[in-house]
Short mmCIF file of C-alpha atoms in Angstrom, two decimals:
data_model
loop_
_atom_site.label_atom_id
_atom_site.label_comp_id
_atom_site.label_asym_id
_atom_site.label_seq_id
_atom_site.Cartn_x
_atom_site.Cartn_y
_atom_site.Cartn_z
CA UNK A 1218 -95.50 -23.08 -64.49
CA UNK A 1219 -97.01 -26.51 -63.98
CA UNK A 1220 -96.00 -29.29 -66.36
CA UNK A 1221 -98.66 -30.68 -68.66
CA UNK A 1222 -98.62 -34.26 -69.88
CA UNK A 1223 -98.15 -34.83 -73.64
CA UNK A 1224 -100.13 -37.23 -75.74
CA UNK A 1225 -98.34 -39.73 -78.05
CA UNK A 1226 -99.43 -37.70 -81.08
CA UNK A 1227 -97.66 -34.64 -79.66
CA UNK A 1228 -94.31 -36.46 -79.42
CA UNK A 1229 -93.63 -36.47 -83.15
CA UNK A 1230 -93.78 -33.93 -85.90
CA UNK A 1231 -95.86 -34.67 -88.92
CA UNK A 1232 -94.62 -33.18 -92.19
CA UNK A 1233 -96.39 -33.22 -95.50
CA UNK A 1234 -93.84 -34.44 -98.14
CA UNK A 1235 -95.56 -32.31 -100.76
CA UNK A 1236 -94.47 -29.20 -98.87
CA UNK A 1237 -90.73 -30.00 -99.16
CA UNK A 1238 -90.36 -29.00 -102.80
CA UNK A 1239 -88.32 -32.03 -103.94
CA UNK A 1240 -88.92 -35.68 -104.71
CA UNK A 1241 -85.71 -37.19 -103.24
CA UNK A 1242 -82.70 -35.81 -101.39
CA UNK A 1243 -80.52 -36.80 -104.36
CA UNK A 1244 -81.68 -33.66 -106.14
CA UNK A 1245 -80.53 -31.38 -103.30
CA UNK A 1246 -77.27 -29.44 -103.45
CA UNK A 1247 -74.64 -30.26 -100.84
CA UNK A 1248 -74.44 -27.70 -98.07
CA UNK A 1249 -71.47 -25.40 -98.69
CA UNK A 1250 -70.29 -25.56 -95.10
CA UNK A 1251 -70.65 -27.53 -91.89
CA UNK A 1252 -74.13 -27.06 -90.50
CA UNK A 1253 -73.99 -25.29 -87.17
CA UNK A 1254 -70.20 -24.77 -87.30
CA UNK A 1255 -69.58 -21.29 -88.75
CA UNK A 1256 -66.31 -20.80 -86.81
CA UNK A 1257 -65.07 -24.24 -87.83
CA UNK A 1258 -65.91 -23.47 -91.45
CA UNK A 1259 -63.95 -20.20 -91.33
CA UNK A 1260 -60.99 -21.93 -89.66
CA UNK A 1261 -60.86 -24.62 -92.34
CA UNK A 1262 -61.05 -22.05 -95.12
CA UNK A 1263 -58.32 -19.99 -93.47
CA UNK A 1264 -56.07 -23.04 -93.09
CA UNK A 1265 -56.58 -24.17 -96.68
CA UNK A 1266 -55.57 -20.72 -97.93
CA UNK A 1267 -52.17 -20.92 -96.20
CA UNK A 1268 -49.67 -21.92 -98.89
CA UNK A 1269 -46.51 -21.84 -96.76
CA UNK A 1270 -44.91 -25.14 -95.71
CA UNK A 1271 -45.21 -26.41 -92.14
CA UNK A 1272 -48.90 -25.59 -91.62
CA UNK A 1273 -51.57 -28.20 -91.00
CA UNK A 1274 -55.26 -28.20 -90.09
CA UNK A 1275 -56.14 -30.16 -86.95
CA UNK A 1276 -59.86 -30.93 -86.69
CA UNK A 1277 -61.40 -31.96 -83.36
CA UNK A 1278 -64.83 -33.41 -82.78
CA UNK A 1279 -66.86 -36.38 -81.67
CA UNK A 1280 -66.70 -39.64 -83.58
CA UNK A 1281 -69.33 -39.89 -86.29
CA UNK A 1282 -69.92 -36.17 -86.64
CA UNK A 1283 -68.70 -36.06 -90.23
CA UNK A 1284 -65.30 -34.46 -89.71
CA UNK A 1285 -63.57 -36.47 -92.44
CA UNK A 1286 -66.47 -36.02 -94.83
CA UNK A 1287 -66.63 -32.29 -94.21
CA UNK A 1288 -62.91 -31.63 -94.55
CA UNK A 1289 -62.79 -33.82 -97.65
CA UNK A 1290 -65.59 -31.79 -99.24
CA UNK A 1291 -63.83 -28.50 -98.49
CA UNK A 1292 -60.55 -29.79 -99.89
CA UNK A 1293 -62.08 -31.18 -103.07
CA UNK A 1294 -63.82 -27.88 -103.74
CA UNK A 1295 -60.56 -25.98 -103.30
CA UNK A 1296 -58.48 -28.60 -105.14
CA UNK A 1297 -60.66 -28.26 -108.24
CA UNK A 1298 -59.46 -24.65 -108.60
CA UNK A 1299 -55.75 -25.46 -108.33
CA UNK A 1300 -53.22 -26.61 -110.90
CA UNK A 1301 -52.74 -30.32 -111.42
CA UNK A 1302 -49.29 -31.37 -110.13
CA UNK A 1303 -46.70 -33.02 -112.32
CA UNK A 1304 -46.25 -36.75 -112.78
CA UNK A 1305 -43.24 -38.48 -111.27
CA UNK A 1306 -41.48 -41.50 -112.74
CA UNK A 1307 -38.40 -43.54 -111.91
CA UNK A 1308 -36.08 -44.58 -114.73
CA UNK A 1309 -32.85 -46.50 -114.87
CA UNK A 1310 -29.61 -44.72 -114.11
CA UNK A 1311 -27.37 -46.54 -116.58
CA UNK A 1312 -24.16 -45.18 -115.02
CA UNK A 1313 -25.22 -46.03 -111.44
CA UNK A 1314 -28.10 -48.55 -111.46
CA UNK A 1315 -28.29 -48.52 -107.65
CA UNK A 1316 -29.25 -44.82 -107.79
CA UNK A 1317 -32.38 -44.60 -109.99
CA UNK A 1318 -33.25 -41.30 -111.58
CA UNK A 1319 -36.51 -39.52 -110.73
CA UNK A 1320 -38.08 -37.45 -113.51
CA UNK A 1321 -41.03 -35.08 -113.22
CA UNK A 1322 -43.26 -34.50 -116.23
CA UNK A 1323 -46.48 -32.61 -116.92
CA UNK A 1324 -49.62 -34.42 -115.81
CA UNK A 1325 -50.31 -37.35 -118.11
CA UNK A 1326 -46.84 -37.41 -119.65
CA UNK A 1327 -45.55 -40.05 -117.23
CA UNK A 1328 -47.75 -42.82 -118.62
CA UNK A 1329 -47.11 -41.51 -122.14
CA UNK A 1330 -43.33 -41.87 -121.65
CA UNK A 1331 -43.83 -45.36 -120.22
CA UNK A 1332 -45.90 -46.44 -123.20
CA UNK A 1333 -43.48 -44.83 -125.66
CA UNK A 1334 -40.50 -46.64 -124.14
CA UNK A 1335 -42.37 -49.95 -124.22
CA UNK A 1336 -43.20 -49.33 -127.88
CA UNK A 1337 -39.56 -48.42 -128.63
CA UNK A 1338 -38.24 -51.69 -127.18
CA UNK A 1339 -40.88 -53.69 -129.06
CA UNK A 1340 -39.96 -51.90 -132.30
CA UNK A 1341 -36.25 -52.57 -131.84
CA UNK A 1342 -36.82 -56.23 -131.03
CA UNK A 1343 -38.56 -56.56 -134.39
CA UNK A 1344 -36.46 -54.24 -136.52
CA UNK A 1345 -32.88 -54.78 -135.35
CA UNK A 1346 -32.73 -58.49 -136.26
CA UNK A 1347 -34.08 -57.62 -139.71
CA UNK A 1348 -31.41 -54.94 -140.19
CA UNK A 1349 -28.62 -57.35 -139.28
CA UNK A 1350 -29.92 -59.91 -141.77
CA UNK A 1351 -29.53 -57.51 -144.71
CA UNK A 1352 -27.03 -58.46 -147.43
CA UNK A 1353 -25.32 -55.07 -147.16
CA UNK A 1354 -24.48 -55.71 -143.50
CA UNK A 1355 -23.17 -59.20 -144.25
CA UNK A 1356 -20.94 -57.87 -147.02
CA UNK A 1357 -19.56 -55.07 -144.84
CA UNK A 1358 -18.84 -57.49 -142.01
CA UNK A 1359 -17.14 -59.99 -144.34
CA UNK A 1360 -15.02 -57.20 -145.82
CA UNK A 1361 -13.71 -56.24 -142.38
CA UNK A 1362 -12.97 -59.85 -141.46
CA UNK A 1363 -11.34 -60.59 -144.82
CA UNK A 1364 -9.10 -57.58 -144.38
CA UNK A 1365 -7.94 -58.91 -141.00
CA UNK A 1366 -7.33 -62.34 -142.43
CA UNK A 1367 -5.33 -60.95 -145.35
CA UNK A 1368 -3.19 -58.65 -143.20
CA UNK A 1369 -2.57 -61.36 -140.61
CA UNK A 1370 -1.60 -63.91 -143.23
CA UNK A 1371 0.70 -61.42 -144.96
CA UNK A 1372 2.58 -60.61 -141.76
CA UNK A 1373 2.91 -64.22 -140.72
CA UNK A 1374 3.97 -65.25 -144.23
CA UNK A 1375 6.71 -62.62 -144.13
CA UNK A 1376 7.87 -64.01 -140.79
CA UNK A 1377 7.93 -67.56 -142.14
CA UNK A 1378 10.01 -66.44 -145.13
CA UNK A 1379 12.57 -64.68 -142.96
CA UNK A 1380 12.71 -67.65 -140.58
CA UNK A 1381 13.13 -70.13 -143.45
CA UNK A 1382 16.08 -68.09 -144.71
CA UNK A 1383 17.95 -69.04 -141.52
CA UNK A 1384 16.61 -72.64 -141.50
CA UNK A 1385 13.99 -72.16 -138.78
CA UNK A 1386 10.22 -72.78 -138.96
CA UNK A 1387 7.54 -71.59 -136.48
CA UNK A 1388 5.22 -74.50 -135.65
CA UNK A 1389 1.93 -74.28 -133.76
CA UNK A 1390 1.80 -76.53 -130.68
CA UNK A 1391 -1.00 -77.01 -128.11
CA UNK A 1392 0.46 -74.49 -125.66
CA UNK A 1393 1.65 -71.89 -128.16
CA UNK A 1394 4.43 -71.80 -130.73
CA UNK A 1395 7.67 -73.72 -131.17
CA UNK A 1396 10.64 -72.86 -133.40
CA UNK A 1397 11.99 -75.94 -135.18
CA UNK A 1398 15.42 -76.06 -136.94
CA UNK A 1399 15.34 -77.14 -140.60
CA UNK A 1400 17.65 -79.14 -142.84
CA UNK A 1401 16.88 -78.98 -146.56
CA UNK A 1402 13.47 -77.50 -145.72
CA UNK A 1403 12.50 -80.36 -143.39
CA UNK A 1404 12.38 -80.35 -139.56
CA UNK A 1405 15.49 -81.81 -137.98
CA UNK A 1406 15.24 -84.69 -135.55
CA UNK A 1407 16.70 -84.02 -132.09
CA UNK A 1408 19.48 -86.51 -132.75
CA UNK A 1409 20.42 -84.82 -136.01
CA UNK A 1410 20.45 -81.44 -134.31
CA UNK A 1411 22.69 -82.78 -131.57
CA UNK A 1412 25.11 -84.12 -134.15
CA UNK A 1413 25.69 -80.70 -135.68
CA UNK A 1414 29.00 -78.99 -135.12
CA UNK A 1415 28.99 -76.70 -132.11
CA UNK A 1416 29.56 -73.61 -134.25
CA UNK A 1417 26.53 -74.43 -136.42
CA UNK A 1418 24.38 -75.07 -133.35
CA UNK A 1419 25.42 -71.71 -131.90
CA UNK A 1420 24.50 -70.01 -135.16
CA UNK A 1421 21.11 -71.74 -135.20
CA UNK A 1422 20.53 -70.79 -131.56
CA UNK A 1423 21.35 -67.15 -132.28
CA UNK A 1424 19.03 -67.17 -135.27
CA UNK A 1425 16.32 -68.93 -133.23
CA UNK A 1426 16.38 -66.19 -130.57
CA UNK A 1427 16.09 -63.53 -133.28
CA UNK A 1428 13.19 -65.36 -134.93
CA UNK A 1429 11.51 -65.88 -131.55
CA UNK A 1430 11.68 -62.15 -130.88
CA UNK A 1431 10.24 -61.46 -134.34
CA UNK A 1432 7.54 -64.10 -133.78
CA UNK A 1433 6.41 -62.44 -130.57
CA UNK A 1434 6.35 -59.07 -132.32
CA UNK A 1435 4.30 -60.52 -135.20
CA UNK A 1436 1.84 -62.19 -132.82
CA UNK A 1437 1.46 -58.88 -130.98
CA UNK A 1438 0.70 -57.14 -134.27
CA UNK A 1439 -1.88 -59.80 -135.15
CA UNK A 1440 -3.54 -59.37 -131.74
CA UNK A 1441 -3.70 -55.63 -132.36
CA UNK A 1442 -5.25 -56.36 -135.76
CA UNK A 1443 -7.82 -58.64 -134.12
CA UNK A 1444 -8.65 -55.94 -131.57
CA UNK A 1445 -8.95 -53.33 -134.31
CA UNK A 1446 -11.18 -55.69 -136.26
CA UNK A 1447 -13.38 -56.30 -133.21
CA UNK A 1448 -13.62 -52.53 -132.73
CA UNK A 1449 -14.52 -52.09 -136.40
CA UNK A 1450 -17.20 -54.78 -136.16
CA UNK A 1451 -18.66 -53.15 -133.05
CA UNK A 1452 -18.62 -49.78 -134.80
CA UNK A 1453 -20.39 -51.37 -137.77
CA UNK A 1454 -23.01 -52.90 -135.47
CA UNK A 1455 -23.57 -49.54 -133.80
CA UNK A 1456 -23.84 -47.82 -137.16
CA UNK A 1457 -26.48 -50.28 -138.34
CA UNK A 1458 -28.34 -50.09 -135.02
CA UNK A 1459 -28.22 -46.29 -135.05
CA UNK A 1460 -29.76 -46.23 -138.51
CA UNK A 1461 -32.70 -48.19 -137.09
CA UNK A 1462 -33.21 -46.43 -133.77
CA UNK A 1463 -32.15 -42.81 -134.26
CA UNK A 1464 -35.39 -41.77 -135.94
CA UNK A 1465 -37.39 -43.26 -133.07
CA UNK A 1466 -35.20 -41.61 -130.43
CA UNK A 1467 -35.36 -38.26 -132.23
CA UNK A 1468 -39.15 -38.43 -132.25
CA UNK A 1469 -39.17 -39.05 -128.50
CA UNK A 1470 -36.74 -36.18 -127.91
CA UNK A 1471 -38.96 -33.90 -129.97
CA UNK A 1472 -41.94 -34.97 -127.88
CA UNK A 1473 -40.24 -34.64 -124.48
CA UNK A 1474 -37.34 -32.34 -125.37
CA UNK A 1475 -38.79 -29.40 -123.43
CA UNK A 1476 -37.79 -31.25 -120.26
CA UNK A 1477 -34.00 -31.18 -120.05
CA UNK A 1478 -33.64 -34.18 -117.73
CA UNK A 1479 -35.92 -36.34 -119.87
CA UNK A 1480 -33.99 -35.41 -123.01
CA UNK A 1481 -30.74 -36.31 -121.24
CA UNK A 1482 -32.25 -39.63 -120.19
CA UNK A 1483 -33.20 -40.41 -123.79
CA UNK A 1484 -29.61 -39.72 -124.85
CA UNK A 1485 -28.45 -42.21 -122.22
CA UNK A 1486 -31.01 -44.73 -123.47
CA UNK A 1487 -29.57 -44.41 -126.98
CA UNK A 1488 -26.04 -44.97 -125.72
CA UNK A 1489 -27.02 -48.01 -123.70
CA UNK A 1490 -28.99 -49.48 -126.58
CA UNK A 1491 -25.96 -49.17 -128.84
CA UNK A 1492 -23.81 -50.87 -126.20
CA UNK A 1493 -26.28 -53.76 -125.93
CA UNK A 1494 -27.25 -54.32 -129.56
CA UNK A 1495 -26.52 -58.03 -129.20
CA UNK A 1496 -29.38 -58.34 -126.69
CA UNK A 1497 -31.82 -57.70 -129.52
CA UNK A 1498 -30.37 -60.30 -131.87
CA UNK A 1499 -31.39 -63.98 -132.07
CA UNK A 1500 -28.07 -65.13 -130.59
CA UNK A 1501 -29.08 -63.43 -127.32
CA UNK A 1502 -31.55 -66.27 -126.68
CA UNK A 1503 -28.58 -68.64 -126.32
CA UNK A 1504 -27.25 -66.78 -123.28
CA UNK A 1505 -27.57 -68.31 -119.83
CA UNK A 1506 -29.56 -65.27 -118.68
CA UNK A 1507 -32.20 -63.65 -120.90
CA UNK A 1508 -31.67 -60.00 -121.91
CA UNK A 1509 -32.95 -57.51 -119.36
CA UNK A 1510 -35.20 -55.22 -121.38
CA UNK A 1511 -36.78 -53.99 -118.16
CA UNK A 1512 -33.79 -51.65 -117.85
CA UNK A 1513 -35.50 -49.44 -120.45
CA UNK A 1514 -38.83 -49.39 -118.62
CA UNK A 1515 -40.46 -46.43 -116.90
CA UNK A 1516 -41.88 -46.83 -113.40
CA UNK A 1517 -44.75 -44.34 -113.12
CA UNK A 1518 -45.06 -43.72 -109.39
CA UNK A 1519 -47.30 -40.63 -109.53
CA UNK A 1520 -49.84 -40.47 -112.34
CA UNK A 1521 -52.11 -37.45 -112.70
CA UNK A 1522 -53.40 -38.29 -116.16
CA UNK A 1523 -56.93 -38.48 -114.73
CA UNK A 1524 -56.57 -35.86 -112.01
CA UNK A 1525 -58.50 -32.61 -112.34
CA UNK A 1526 -56.91 -29.99 -110.12
CA UNK A 1527 -54.88 -30.88 -107.05
CA UNK A 1528 -55.07 -34.37 -105.50
CA UNK A 1529 -56.94 -35.00 -102.25
CA UNK A 1530 -55.73 -38.18 -100.55
CA UNK A 1531 -57.54 -39.62 -97.52
CA UNK A 1532 -55.28 -42.23 -95.93
CA UNK A 1533 -57.26 -44.49 -93.60
CA UNK A 1534 -54.32 -46.77 -92.78
CA UNK A 1535 -51.34 -44.44 -92.18
CA UNK A 1536 -48.58 -46.97 -91.57
CA UNK A 1537 -44.98 -46.10 -92.35
CA UNK A 1538 -44.99 -47.88 -95.71
CA UNK A 1539 -48.40 -46.49 -96.63
CA UNK A 1540 -47.14 -42.97 -96.02
CA UNK A 1541 -43.51 -43.19 -97.13
CA UNK A 1542 -43.71 -45.91 -99.76
CA UNK A 1543 -41.51 -48.98 -99.96
CA UNK A 1544 -38.96 -50.81 -102.07
CA UNK A 1545 -40.04 -54.31 -102.98
CA UNK A 1546 -37.74 -57.23 -103.75
CA UNK A 1547 -37.95 -60.30 -105.92
CA UNK A 1548 -36.04 -63.57 -106.00
CA UNK A 1549 -33.51 -63.99 -108.80
CA UNK A 1550 -31.02 -66.83 -108.92
CA UNK A 1551 -31.63 -67.61 -105.26
CA UNK A 1552 -31.10 -64.04 -104.03
CA UNK A 1553 -33.44 -61.17 -103.21
CA UNK A 1554 -32.77 -58.22 -105.49
CA UNK A 1555 -34.47 -54.97 -106.38
CA UNK A 1556 -34.35 -52.28 -109.03
CA UNK A 1557 -36.06 -49.03 -109.95
CA UNK A 1558 -39.18 -50.82 -111.21
CA UNK A 1559 -39.92 -52.11 -107.69
CA UNK A 1560 -40.13 -48.68 -106.03
CA UNK A 1561 -43.63 -48.02 -104.66
CA UNK A 1562 -44.70 -44.61 -103.41
CA UNK A 1563 -46.86 -43.72 -100.43
CA UNK A 1564 -49.61 -41.26 -99.63
CA UNK A 1565 -47.16 -38.42 -99.02
CA UNK A 1566 -45.98 -38.73 -102.61
CA UNK A 1567 -49.50 -39.11 -103.98
CA UNK A 1568 -50.63 -35.98 -102.12
CA UNK A 1569 -47.66 -33.88 -103.26
CA UNK A 1570 -49.03 -30.65 -104.71
CA UNK A 1571 -52.40 -31.26 -103.06
CA UNK A 1572 -53.83 -32.31 -99.72
CA UNK A 1573 -53.40 -35.29 -97.40
CA UNK A 1574 -56.03 -36.17 -94.78
CA UNK A 1575 -55.02 -38.36 -91.83
CA UNK A 1576 -56.71 -39.41 -88.62
CA UNK A 1577 -54.34 -38.37 -85.85
CA UNK A 1578 -55.26 -41.33 -83.66
CA UNK A 1579 -54.35 -43.74 -86.45
CA UNK A 1580 -51.01 -42.01 -87.02
CA UNK A 1581 -50.27 -42.05 -83.29
CA UNK A 1582 -51.04 -45.76 -83.21
CA UNK A 1583 -48.08 -46.56 -85.47
CA UNK A 1584 -44.81 -45.39 -83.93
CA UNK A 1585 -42.93 -45.69 -87.21
CA UNK A 1586 -45.43 -43.39 -88.90
CA UNK A 1587 -44.76 -40.45 -86.59
#
């Protein structure tokens, strides 16, 4: 069949816009599959339906053919029908700070816990100083200290009386205590002591050793009293602090108590707060280092509070840190340090419970990534 030449008018198709049935393409529905790729569409659907671990979908095609767009559309449609994964947060491990604790919570509860812990610390920074300024606390503290003072004075007074009966007096000196011999109730000069008969000096020396032993025993008892008083004061501080914070902690446990690990964490928070009550008091500002309230923070690393269904993550720069996350550092006192608040997650964490889309060439281009 001979070829016929075409005119310029025959080289293009003329279409009447009125015959299309729409004003702009914005009003058109997105095609449910890949145009002209029925087998590819079925393969993608089959792959998405596989729930077992270890399976991936590998899509081949020319650059610019819409592979990423198409697979993203399929995944978002399927993701909308799936359950939203849980949030993940890192919190302080008070027993082992170098091993932070990871907690998983229902979607949206991670940021809620973070905000609640921030509010708790703010509340305690306001309320604890007020509680320790109450007259009842001052009276209870003075009572404990007065009791120590009275018991200590009574024991030392008894020692002084027994020592005076054998003409010896305990005297405080810069490096401790000294036992001084007495004559008519007054300390003897060294010369006067040396002039005593040998038998009298031996008697005084025997009595001095006995008094020295009793002095050491009395000082030990006073130290035990001081330790008991310090313990009583700490117990009083904890009692006052507990009266302020327990209601707040109980409310948080009621809110998050369905999650055993979170409830256990809140119990640990309470214990640590009671051990660090002084950090919340005005005297804490006089310390060389400011109190570290960040220890009670919550690092929300995966937040699904605004996620509907399963996440679909398209990672266009799949480096090792982008995929696996990283641990950042900051300079403190001339050294680089880190803690649980500086943990940053990667795309693998963000896509957990959903789908992760990578370009194989980009992954292959970073040896650490694969």
